[in-house]
Short mmCIF file of C-alpha atoms and ligand atoms in Angstrom, two decimals:
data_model
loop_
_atom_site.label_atom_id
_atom_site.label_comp_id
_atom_site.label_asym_id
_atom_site.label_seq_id
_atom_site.Cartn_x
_atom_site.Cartn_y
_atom_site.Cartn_z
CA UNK A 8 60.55 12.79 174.92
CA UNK A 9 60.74 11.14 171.64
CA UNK A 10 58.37 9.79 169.82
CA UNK A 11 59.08 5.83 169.58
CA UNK A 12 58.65 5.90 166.09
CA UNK A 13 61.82 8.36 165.44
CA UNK A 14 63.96 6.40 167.16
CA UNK A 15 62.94 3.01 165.19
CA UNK A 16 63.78 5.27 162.41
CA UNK A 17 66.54 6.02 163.47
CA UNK A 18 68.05 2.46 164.19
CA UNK A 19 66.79 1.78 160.43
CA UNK A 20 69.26 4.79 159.49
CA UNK A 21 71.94 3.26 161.22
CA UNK A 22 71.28 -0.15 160.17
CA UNK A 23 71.03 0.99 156.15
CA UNK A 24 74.95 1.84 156.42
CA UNK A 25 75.90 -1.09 154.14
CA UNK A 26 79.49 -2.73 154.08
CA UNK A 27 80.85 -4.63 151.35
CA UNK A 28 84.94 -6.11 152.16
CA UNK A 29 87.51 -3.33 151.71
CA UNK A 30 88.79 -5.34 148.88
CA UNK A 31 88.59 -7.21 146.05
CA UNK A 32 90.80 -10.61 144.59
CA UNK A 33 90.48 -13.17 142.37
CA UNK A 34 93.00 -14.59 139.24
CA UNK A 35 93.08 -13.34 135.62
CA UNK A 36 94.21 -14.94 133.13
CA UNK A 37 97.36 -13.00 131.16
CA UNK A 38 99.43 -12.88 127.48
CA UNK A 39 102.22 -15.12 128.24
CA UNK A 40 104.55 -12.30 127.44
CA UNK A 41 103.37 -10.39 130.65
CA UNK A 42 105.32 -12.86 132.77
CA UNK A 43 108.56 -11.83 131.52
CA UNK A 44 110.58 -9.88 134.25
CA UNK A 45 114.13 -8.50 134.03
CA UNK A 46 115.89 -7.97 137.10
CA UNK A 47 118.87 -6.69 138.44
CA UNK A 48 121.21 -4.08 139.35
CA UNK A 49 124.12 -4.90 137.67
CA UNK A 50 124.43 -3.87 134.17
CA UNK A 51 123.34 -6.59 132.59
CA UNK A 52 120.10 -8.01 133.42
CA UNK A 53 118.83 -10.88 134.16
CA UNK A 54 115.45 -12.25 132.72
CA UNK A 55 112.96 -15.16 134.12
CA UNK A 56 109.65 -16.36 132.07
CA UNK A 57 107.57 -16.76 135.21
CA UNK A 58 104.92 -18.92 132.60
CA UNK A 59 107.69 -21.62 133.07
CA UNK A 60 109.80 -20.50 136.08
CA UNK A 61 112.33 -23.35 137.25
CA UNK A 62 113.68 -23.13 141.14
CA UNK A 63 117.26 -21.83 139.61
CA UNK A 64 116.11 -18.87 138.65
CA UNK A 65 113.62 -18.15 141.74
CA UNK A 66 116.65 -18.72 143.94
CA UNK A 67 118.95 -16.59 141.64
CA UNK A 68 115.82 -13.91 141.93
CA UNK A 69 115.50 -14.52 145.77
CA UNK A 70 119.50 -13.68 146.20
CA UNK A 71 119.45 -10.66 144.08
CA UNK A 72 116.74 -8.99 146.71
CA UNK A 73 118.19 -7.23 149.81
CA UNK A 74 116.31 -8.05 153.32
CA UNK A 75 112.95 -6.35 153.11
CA UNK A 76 112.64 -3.80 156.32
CA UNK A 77 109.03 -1.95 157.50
CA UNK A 78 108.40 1.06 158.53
CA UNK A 79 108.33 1.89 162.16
CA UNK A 80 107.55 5.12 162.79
CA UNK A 81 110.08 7.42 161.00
CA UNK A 82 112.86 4.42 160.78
CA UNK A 83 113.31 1.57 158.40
CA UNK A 84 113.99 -1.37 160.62
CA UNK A 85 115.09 -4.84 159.38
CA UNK A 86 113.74 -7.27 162.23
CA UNK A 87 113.14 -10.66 161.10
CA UNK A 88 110.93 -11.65 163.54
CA UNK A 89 108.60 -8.94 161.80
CA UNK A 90 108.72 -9.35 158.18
CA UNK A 91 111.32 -12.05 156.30
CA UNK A 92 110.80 -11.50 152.91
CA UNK A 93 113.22 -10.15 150.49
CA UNK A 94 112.49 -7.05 148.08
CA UNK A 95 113.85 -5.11 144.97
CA UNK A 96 112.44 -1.81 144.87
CA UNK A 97 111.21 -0.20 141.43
CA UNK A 98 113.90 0.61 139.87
CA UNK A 99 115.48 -3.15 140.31
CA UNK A 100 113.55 -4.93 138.00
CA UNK A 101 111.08 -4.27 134.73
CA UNK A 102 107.81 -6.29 133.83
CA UNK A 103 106.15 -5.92 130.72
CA UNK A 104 102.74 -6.55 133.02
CA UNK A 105 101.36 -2.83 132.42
CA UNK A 106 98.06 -3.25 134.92
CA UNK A 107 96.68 -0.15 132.99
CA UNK A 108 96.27 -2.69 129.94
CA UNK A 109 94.99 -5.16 131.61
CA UNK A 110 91.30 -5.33 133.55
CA UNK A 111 93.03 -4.60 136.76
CA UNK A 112 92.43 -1.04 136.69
CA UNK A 113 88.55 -1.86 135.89
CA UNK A 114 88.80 -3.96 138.99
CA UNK A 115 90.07 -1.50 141.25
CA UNK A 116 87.23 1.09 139.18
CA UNK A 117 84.41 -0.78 139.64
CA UNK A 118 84.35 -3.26 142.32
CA UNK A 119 86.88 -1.91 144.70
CA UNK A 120 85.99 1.36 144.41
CA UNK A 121 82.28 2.83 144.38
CA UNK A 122 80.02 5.99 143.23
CA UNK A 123 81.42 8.82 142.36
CA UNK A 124 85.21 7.74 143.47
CA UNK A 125 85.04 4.93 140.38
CA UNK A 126 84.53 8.03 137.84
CA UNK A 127 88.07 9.66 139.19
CA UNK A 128 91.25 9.07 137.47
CA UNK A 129 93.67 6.65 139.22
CA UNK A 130 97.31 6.22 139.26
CA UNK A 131 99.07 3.34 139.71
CA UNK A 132 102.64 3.41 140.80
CA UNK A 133 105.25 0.46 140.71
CA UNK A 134 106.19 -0.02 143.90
CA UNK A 135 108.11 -2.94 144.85
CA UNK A 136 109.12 -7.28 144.13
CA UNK A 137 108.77 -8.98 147.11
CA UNK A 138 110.41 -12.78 147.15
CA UNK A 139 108.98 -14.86 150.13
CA UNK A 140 111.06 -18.19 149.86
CA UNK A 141 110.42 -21.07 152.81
CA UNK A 142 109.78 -19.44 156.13
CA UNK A 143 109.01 -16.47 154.87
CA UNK A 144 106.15 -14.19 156.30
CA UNK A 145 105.14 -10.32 156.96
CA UNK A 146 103.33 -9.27 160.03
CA UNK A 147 100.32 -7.29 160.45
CA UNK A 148 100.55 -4.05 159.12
CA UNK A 149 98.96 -0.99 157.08
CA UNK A 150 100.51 0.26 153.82
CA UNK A 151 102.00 3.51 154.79
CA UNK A 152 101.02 6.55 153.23
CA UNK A 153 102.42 8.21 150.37
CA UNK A 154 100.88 11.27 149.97
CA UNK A 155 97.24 12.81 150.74
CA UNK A 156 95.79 11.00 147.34
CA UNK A 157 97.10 7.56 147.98
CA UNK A 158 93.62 5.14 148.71
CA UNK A 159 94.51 2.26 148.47
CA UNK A 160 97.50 -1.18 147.39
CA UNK A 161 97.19 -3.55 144.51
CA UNK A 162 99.60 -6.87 145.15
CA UNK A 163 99.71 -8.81 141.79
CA UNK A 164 100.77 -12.55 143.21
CA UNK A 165 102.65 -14.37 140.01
CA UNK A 166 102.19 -17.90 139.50
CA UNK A 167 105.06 -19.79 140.82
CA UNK A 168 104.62 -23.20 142.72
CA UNK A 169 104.13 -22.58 145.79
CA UNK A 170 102.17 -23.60 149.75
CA UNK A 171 101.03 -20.99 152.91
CA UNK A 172 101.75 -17.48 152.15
CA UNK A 173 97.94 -16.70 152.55
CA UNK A 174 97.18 -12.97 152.54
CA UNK A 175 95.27 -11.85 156.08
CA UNK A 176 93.16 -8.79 155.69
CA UNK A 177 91.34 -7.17 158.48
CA UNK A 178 89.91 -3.94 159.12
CA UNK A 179 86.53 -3.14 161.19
CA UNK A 180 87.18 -6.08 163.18
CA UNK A 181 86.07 -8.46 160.74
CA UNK A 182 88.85 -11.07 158.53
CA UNK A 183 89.23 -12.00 155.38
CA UNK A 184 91.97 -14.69 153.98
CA UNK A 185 93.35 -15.18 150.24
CA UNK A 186 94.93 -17.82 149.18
CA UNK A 187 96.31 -17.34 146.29
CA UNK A 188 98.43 -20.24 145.95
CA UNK A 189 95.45 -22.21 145.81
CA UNK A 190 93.56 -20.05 143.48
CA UNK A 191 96.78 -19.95 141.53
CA UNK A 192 97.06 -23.80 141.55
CA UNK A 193 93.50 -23.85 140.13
CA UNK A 194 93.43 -21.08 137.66
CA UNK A 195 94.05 -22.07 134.00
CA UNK A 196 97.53 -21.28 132.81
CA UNK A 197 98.71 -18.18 132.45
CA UNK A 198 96.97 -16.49 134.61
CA UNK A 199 98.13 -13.78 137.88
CA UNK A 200 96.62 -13.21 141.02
CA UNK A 201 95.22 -10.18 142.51
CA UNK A 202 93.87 -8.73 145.80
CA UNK A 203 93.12 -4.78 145.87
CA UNK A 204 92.63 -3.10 149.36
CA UNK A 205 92.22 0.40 150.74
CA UNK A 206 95.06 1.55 152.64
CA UNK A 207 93.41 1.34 156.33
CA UNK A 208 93.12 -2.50 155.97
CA UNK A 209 95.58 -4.26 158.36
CA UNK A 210 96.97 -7.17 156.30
CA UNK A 211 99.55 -10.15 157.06
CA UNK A 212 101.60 -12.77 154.88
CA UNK A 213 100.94 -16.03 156.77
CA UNK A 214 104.35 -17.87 156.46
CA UNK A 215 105.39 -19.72 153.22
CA UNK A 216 105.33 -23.07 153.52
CA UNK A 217 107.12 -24.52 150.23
CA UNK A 218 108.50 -22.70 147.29
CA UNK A 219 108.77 -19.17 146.17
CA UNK A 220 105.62 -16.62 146.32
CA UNK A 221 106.66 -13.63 144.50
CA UNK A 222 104.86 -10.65 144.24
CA UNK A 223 104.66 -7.11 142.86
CA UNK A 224 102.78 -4.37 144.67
CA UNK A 225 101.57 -0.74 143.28
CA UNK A 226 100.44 1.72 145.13
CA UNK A 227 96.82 3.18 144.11
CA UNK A 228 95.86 7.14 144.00
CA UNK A 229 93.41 9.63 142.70
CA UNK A 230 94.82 11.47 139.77
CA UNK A 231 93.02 14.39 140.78
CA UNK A 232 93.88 15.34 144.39
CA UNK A 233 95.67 18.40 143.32
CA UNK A 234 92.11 20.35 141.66
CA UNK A 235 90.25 19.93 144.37
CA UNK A 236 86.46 20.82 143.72
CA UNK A 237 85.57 22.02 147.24
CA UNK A 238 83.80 19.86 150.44
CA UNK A 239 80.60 22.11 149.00
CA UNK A 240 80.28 21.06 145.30
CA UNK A 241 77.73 19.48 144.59
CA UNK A 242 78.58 15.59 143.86
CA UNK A 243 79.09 13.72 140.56
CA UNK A 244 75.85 11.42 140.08
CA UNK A 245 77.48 8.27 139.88
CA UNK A 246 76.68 5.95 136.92
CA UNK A 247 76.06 2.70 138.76
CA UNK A 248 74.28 3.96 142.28
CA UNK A 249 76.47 2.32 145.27
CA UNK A 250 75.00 -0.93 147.43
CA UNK A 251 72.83 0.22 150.06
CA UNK A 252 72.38 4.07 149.08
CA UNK A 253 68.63 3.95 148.36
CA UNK A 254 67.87 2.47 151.23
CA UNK A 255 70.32 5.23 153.52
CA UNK A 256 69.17 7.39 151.71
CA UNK A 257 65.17 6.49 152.08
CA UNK A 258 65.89 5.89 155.87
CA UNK A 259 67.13 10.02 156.11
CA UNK A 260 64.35 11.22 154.19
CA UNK A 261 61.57 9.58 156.66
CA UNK A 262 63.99 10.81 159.59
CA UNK A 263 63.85 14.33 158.38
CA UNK A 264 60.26 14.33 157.19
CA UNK A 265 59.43 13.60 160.57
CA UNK A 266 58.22 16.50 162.59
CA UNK A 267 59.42 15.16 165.93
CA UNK A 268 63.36 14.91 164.70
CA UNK A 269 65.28 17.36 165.60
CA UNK A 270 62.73 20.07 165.58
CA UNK A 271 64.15 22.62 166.47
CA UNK A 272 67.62 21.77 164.12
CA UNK A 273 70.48 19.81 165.27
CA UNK A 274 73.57 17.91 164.26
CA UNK A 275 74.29 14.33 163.28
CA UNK A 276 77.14 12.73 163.99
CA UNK A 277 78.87 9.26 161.85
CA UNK A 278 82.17 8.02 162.38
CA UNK A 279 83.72 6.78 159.67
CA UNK A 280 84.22 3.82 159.13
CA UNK A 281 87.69 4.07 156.98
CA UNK A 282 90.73 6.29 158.55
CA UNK A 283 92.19 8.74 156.33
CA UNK A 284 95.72 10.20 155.44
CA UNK A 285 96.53 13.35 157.28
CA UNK A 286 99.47 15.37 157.55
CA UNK A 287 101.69 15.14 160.44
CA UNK A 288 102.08 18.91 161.31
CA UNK A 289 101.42 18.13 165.01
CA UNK A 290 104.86 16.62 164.45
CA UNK A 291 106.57 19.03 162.00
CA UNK A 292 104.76 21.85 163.89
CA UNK A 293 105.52 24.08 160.58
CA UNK A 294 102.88 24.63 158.42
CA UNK A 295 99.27 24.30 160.08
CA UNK A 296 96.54 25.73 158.06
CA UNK A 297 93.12 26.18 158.43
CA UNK A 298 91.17 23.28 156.00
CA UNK A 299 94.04 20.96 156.53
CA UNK A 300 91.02 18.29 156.39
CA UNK A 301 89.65 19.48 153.39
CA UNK A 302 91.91 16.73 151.07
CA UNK A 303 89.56 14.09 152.53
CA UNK A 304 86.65 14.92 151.67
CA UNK A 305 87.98 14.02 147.79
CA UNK A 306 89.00 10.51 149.36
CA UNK A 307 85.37 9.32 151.22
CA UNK A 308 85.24 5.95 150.27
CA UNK A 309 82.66 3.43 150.89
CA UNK A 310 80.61 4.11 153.67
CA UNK A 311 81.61 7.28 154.32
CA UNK A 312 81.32 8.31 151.03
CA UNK A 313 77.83 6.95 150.90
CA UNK A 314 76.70 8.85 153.88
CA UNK A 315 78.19 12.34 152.47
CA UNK A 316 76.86 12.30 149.04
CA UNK A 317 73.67 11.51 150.52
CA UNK A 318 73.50 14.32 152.77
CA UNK A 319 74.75 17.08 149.91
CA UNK A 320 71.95 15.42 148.06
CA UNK A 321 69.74 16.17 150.59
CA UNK A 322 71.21 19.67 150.93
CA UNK A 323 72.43 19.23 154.62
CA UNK A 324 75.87 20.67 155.46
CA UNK A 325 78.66 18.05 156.24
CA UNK A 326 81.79 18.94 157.72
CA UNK A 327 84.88 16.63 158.97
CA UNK A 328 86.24 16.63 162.35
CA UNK A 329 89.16 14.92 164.51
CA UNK A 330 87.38 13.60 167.30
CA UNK A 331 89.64 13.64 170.20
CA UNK A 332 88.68 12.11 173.86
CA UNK A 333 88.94 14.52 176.86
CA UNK A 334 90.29 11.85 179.03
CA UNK A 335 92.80 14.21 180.86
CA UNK A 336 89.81 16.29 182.62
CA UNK A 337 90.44 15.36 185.81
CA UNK A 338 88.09 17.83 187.33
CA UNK A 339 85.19 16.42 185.51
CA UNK A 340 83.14 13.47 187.07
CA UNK A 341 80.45 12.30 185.15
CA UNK A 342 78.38 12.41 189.00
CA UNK A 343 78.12 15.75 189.37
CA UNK A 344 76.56 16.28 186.13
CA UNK A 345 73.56 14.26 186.85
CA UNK A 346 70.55 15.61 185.51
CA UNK A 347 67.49 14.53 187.27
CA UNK A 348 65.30 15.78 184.77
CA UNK A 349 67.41 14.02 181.49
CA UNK A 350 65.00 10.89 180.95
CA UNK A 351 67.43 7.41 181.21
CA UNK A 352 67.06 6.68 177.62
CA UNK A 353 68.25 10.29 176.43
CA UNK A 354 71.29 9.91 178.87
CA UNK A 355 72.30 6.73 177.13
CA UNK A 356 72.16 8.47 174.05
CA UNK A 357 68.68 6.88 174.20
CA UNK A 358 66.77 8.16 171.40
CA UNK A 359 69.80 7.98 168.97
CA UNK A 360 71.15 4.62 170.56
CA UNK A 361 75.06 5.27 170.20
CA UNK A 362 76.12 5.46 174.17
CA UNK A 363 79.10 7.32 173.97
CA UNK A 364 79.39 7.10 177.84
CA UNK A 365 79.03 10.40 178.71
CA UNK A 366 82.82 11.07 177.52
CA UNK A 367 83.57 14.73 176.94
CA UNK A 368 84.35 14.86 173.66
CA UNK A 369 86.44 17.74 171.66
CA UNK A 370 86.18 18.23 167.96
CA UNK A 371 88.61 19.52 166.08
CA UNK A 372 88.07 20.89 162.62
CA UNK A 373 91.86 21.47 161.72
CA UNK A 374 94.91 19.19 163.04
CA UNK A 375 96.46 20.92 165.61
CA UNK A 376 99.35 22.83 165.54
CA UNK A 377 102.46 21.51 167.70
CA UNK A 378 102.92 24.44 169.61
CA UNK A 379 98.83 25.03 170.30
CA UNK A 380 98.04 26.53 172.93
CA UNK A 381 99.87 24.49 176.77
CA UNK A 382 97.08 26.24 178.68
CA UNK A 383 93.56 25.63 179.01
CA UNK A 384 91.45 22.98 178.90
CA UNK A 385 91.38 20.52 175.99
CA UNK A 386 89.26 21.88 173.79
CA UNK A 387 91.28 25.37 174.14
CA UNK A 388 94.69 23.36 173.63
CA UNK A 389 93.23 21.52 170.61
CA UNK A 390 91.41 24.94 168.84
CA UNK A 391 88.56 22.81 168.91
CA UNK A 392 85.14 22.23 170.64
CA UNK A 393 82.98 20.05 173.32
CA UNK A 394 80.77 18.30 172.45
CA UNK A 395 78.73 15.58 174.23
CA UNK A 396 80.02 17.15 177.04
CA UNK A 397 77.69 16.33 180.67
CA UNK A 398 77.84 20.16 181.77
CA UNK A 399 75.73 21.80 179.07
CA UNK A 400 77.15 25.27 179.39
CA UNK A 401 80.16 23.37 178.16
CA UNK A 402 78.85 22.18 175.05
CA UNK A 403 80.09 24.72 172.33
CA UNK A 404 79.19 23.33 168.87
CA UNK A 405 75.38 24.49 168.67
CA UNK A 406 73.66 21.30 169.70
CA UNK A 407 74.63 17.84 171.50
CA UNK A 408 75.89 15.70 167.92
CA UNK A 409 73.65 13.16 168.25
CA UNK A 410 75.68 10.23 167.37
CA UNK A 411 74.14 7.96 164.21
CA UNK A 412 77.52 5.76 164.29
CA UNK A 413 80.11 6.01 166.76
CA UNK A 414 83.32 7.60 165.69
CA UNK A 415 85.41 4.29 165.81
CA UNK A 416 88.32 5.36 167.92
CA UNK A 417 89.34 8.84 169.62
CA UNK A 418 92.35 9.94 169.14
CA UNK A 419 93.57 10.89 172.72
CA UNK A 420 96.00 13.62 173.07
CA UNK A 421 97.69 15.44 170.50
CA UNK A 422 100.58 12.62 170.28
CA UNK A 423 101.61 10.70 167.27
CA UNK A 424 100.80 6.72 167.65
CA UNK A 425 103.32 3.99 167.24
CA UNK A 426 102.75 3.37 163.66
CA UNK A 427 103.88 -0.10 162.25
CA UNK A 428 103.72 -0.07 158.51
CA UNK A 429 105.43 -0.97 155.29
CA UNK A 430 108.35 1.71 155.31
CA UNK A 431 108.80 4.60 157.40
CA UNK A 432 107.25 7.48 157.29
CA UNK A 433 105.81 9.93 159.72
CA UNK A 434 104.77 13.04 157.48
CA UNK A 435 101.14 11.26 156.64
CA UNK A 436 99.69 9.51 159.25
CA UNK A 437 95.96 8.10 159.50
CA UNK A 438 93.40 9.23 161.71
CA UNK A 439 90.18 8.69 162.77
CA UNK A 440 87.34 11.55 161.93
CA UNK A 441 84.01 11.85 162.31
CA UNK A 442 81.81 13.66 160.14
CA UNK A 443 79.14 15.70 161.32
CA UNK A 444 75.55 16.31 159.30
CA UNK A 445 73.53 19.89 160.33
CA UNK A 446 70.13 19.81 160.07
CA UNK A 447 67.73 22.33 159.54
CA UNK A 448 64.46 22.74 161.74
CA UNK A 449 61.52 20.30 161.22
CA UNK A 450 60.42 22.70 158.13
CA UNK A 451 63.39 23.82 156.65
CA UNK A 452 66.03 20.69 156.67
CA UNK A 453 68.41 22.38 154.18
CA UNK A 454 71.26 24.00 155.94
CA UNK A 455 73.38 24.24 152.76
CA UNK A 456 72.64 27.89 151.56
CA UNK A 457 71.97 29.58 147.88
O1 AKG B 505 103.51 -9.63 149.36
C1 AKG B 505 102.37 -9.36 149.71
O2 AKG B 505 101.41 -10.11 149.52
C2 AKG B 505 102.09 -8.09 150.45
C3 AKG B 505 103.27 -7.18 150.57
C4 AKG B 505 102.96 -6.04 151.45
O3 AKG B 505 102.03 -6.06 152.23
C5 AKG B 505 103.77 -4.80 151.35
O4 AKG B 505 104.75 -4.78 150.63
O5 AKG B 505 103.41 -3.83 152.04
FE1 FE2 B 506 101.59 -4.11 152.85
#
């Protein structure tokens, strides 16, 4: 049995995780010539001074827009009782606004982004105008998408009179509201407003109340997805040293100088605490390849990111997994696995606290293909393996993962979820993964060879 004093240290591993909000806003004050937009899409375009808009011109901009749709699934629906807004897309309107020469790009470097990911070069692509007159509102949703480097949105409000329209955010079942009306209101003239999120936070328009909220939206990526440096090399020391990694990483050190953890070698399991873009091959069923995870490990943020450049640091082996539930065993019965010897507080997970319920669990180090294998028990189907399983002579991967942080949700079956986001798309979805730490035996921690 453990040793009380691991498992303290291991809560204090857990507990050194540190979040900060998944974004950043806040108003900045602009040239006056920045508010100048032409729009459009006849030939000759129309221009508004959004310094001094009047309500003529926000209507004429409002009637130029078509209906704004969302994405659900692979259609583009219009459904008003979803999102009433209306929208010109990119190539509908100019602004000389270039975010690039403005601090919004440091903003999105350096507070919204952390470590090593702030040192990477970002795109930032025009995306869309959105017009929310009276009544106007978008429902919960995620930003879908666009590609395996895409992180993240930046929504530039511009300052036009105007009540409600408050910006929801939630992800990690916490909630965050701006308001940036208000902050607008209060700002000193010119000036924009800005909120910057990662792509996996769920975010709302709260209805407008009175006048026009317009805003333009970009979507965020790494500009340097396509030279990918390998899972294995070893990580940029970033210049300012992310909240909270001293103390994760002092918290692992006393874990694996302890003789009594894992002494024999073992694995460590996190869920992260962000989902990530993945490509939809279960769908396509075309071009499955083995490392189809391997993009992600370039887009860690936060958290997650934390946790793995600790670990290299530490030289322990980290690889990324899809965690999926085995909830269609229906031979298995947690009851006839019970061990009389297992001590209560290892069957809870006991000395490493996450209780994952004894649910058979399959990981998956590649997304499946669509036509894997219809035979055979999950793990078989999937081309992964159990873990956590009851029946030990089930458990494949080399050790029980001891779980540090739950993964957050399992994906069940190999079936695509109902996706409700900002326009439709199926080929990148997000998904859940889990990544999981080996650890050498109490003398030798390193498992990342020479
Ligand atoms: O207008 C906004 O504040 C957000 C728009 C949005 O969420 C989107 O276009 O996906
Ligand atoms: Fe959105």
């Amino acid at each position: 049995m453990a040793a009380p004093a691991t498992s303290e240290m291991l809560k204090r591993l857990r507990d050194s995780i540190v979040r900060k909000p998944p974004y950043e806003s806040g108003t900045l004050p602009i040239t006056p010539k920045d508010l100048i937009l032409y729009f459009g899409k006849d030939k000759i375009a129309k221009r508004i001074d959004f310094s001094a808009p009047d309500d003529a011109q926000l209507e004429e901009l409002a009637k130029s827009c078509e209906r704004a749709s969302f994405g659900l699934n692979n259609t583009d629906v219009i459904d008003e009782d979803y999102r009433k807004a209306g929208k010109l897309d990119a190539e509908h309107f100019a602004t000389l606004l270039v975010p690039e020469r403005t601090r919004l790009v440091d903003i999105v470097r350096n507070q919204l982004l952390e470590g090593e990911a702030a040192q990477r070069p970002l795109e930032l692509e025009l995306y869309k105008l959105n017009v929310y007159g009276e009544g106007s509102f978008f429902k919960s949703h995620k930003d879908t998408p666009r590609g395996e480097s895409m992180f993240g949105s930046l929504v530039i409000t511009l300052p036009t009179p105007h009540e409600g329209g408050a910006l929801v955010l939630r992800h990690g079942g916490e909630e965050w509201t701006v308001d940036a009306a208000t902050a607008l209101a209060e700002a000193a003239a010119p000036s924009i407003a800005f909120v910057t999120f990662f792509s996996d936070v769920e975010h709302e328009v709260l209805p407008v109340t009175s006048g026009h909220r317009v805003t333009i939206t970009y979507n965020l990526s790494y500009g340097d997805i396509a030279s990918p440096a390998g899972s294995s090399a070893g990580p940029i020391p970033p210049v300012v040293p992310p909240v909270g990694e001293a103390s994760f990483r002092t918290a692992l050190e006393a874990l694996l100088a302890d003789p009594n953890f894992l002494k024999y070698g073992g694995k460590l399991g996190f869920g992260l605490r962000h989902v990530y873009p993945v490509h939809q091959r279960v769908l396509t069923g075309s071009t499955w390849k083995q490392g189809s995870l391997k993009h992600v490990y370039k887009l860690l943020k936060g958290p997650d990111a934390l946790v793995h450049r600790v670990c290299t640091t530490l030289r322990l082996r980290v690889k990324l997994y899809l965690a999926y539930e085995d909830d269609r065993d229906d031979d298995y019965d947690p009851d006839d696995y019970e061990d009389e010897d297992v001590e209560d507080e290892d069957k809870e997970g006991g000395l490493f606290g996450v209780n994952l319920g004894g649910v058979p669990l399959v990981l998956v180090p590649d997304i499946p293909r669509a036509n894997c294998e219809p035979d055979g028990d999950l793990a078989e189907r999937l081309g992964g393996k159990f873990t956590n399983h009851p029946d030990p002579s089930r458990v494949e991967i080399d050790d029980h993962v001891q779980w540090v942080t739950e993964p957050k949700s399992l994906t069940k079956h190999a079936t695509p979820v109902l996706a409700f986001g900002n326009e439709a798309q199926l080929e990148w979805q997000y998904a859940d993964l889990c990544m999981v730490v080996s650890v050498g035996r109490a003398n030798r921690r390193s498992t990342i060879r020479e």
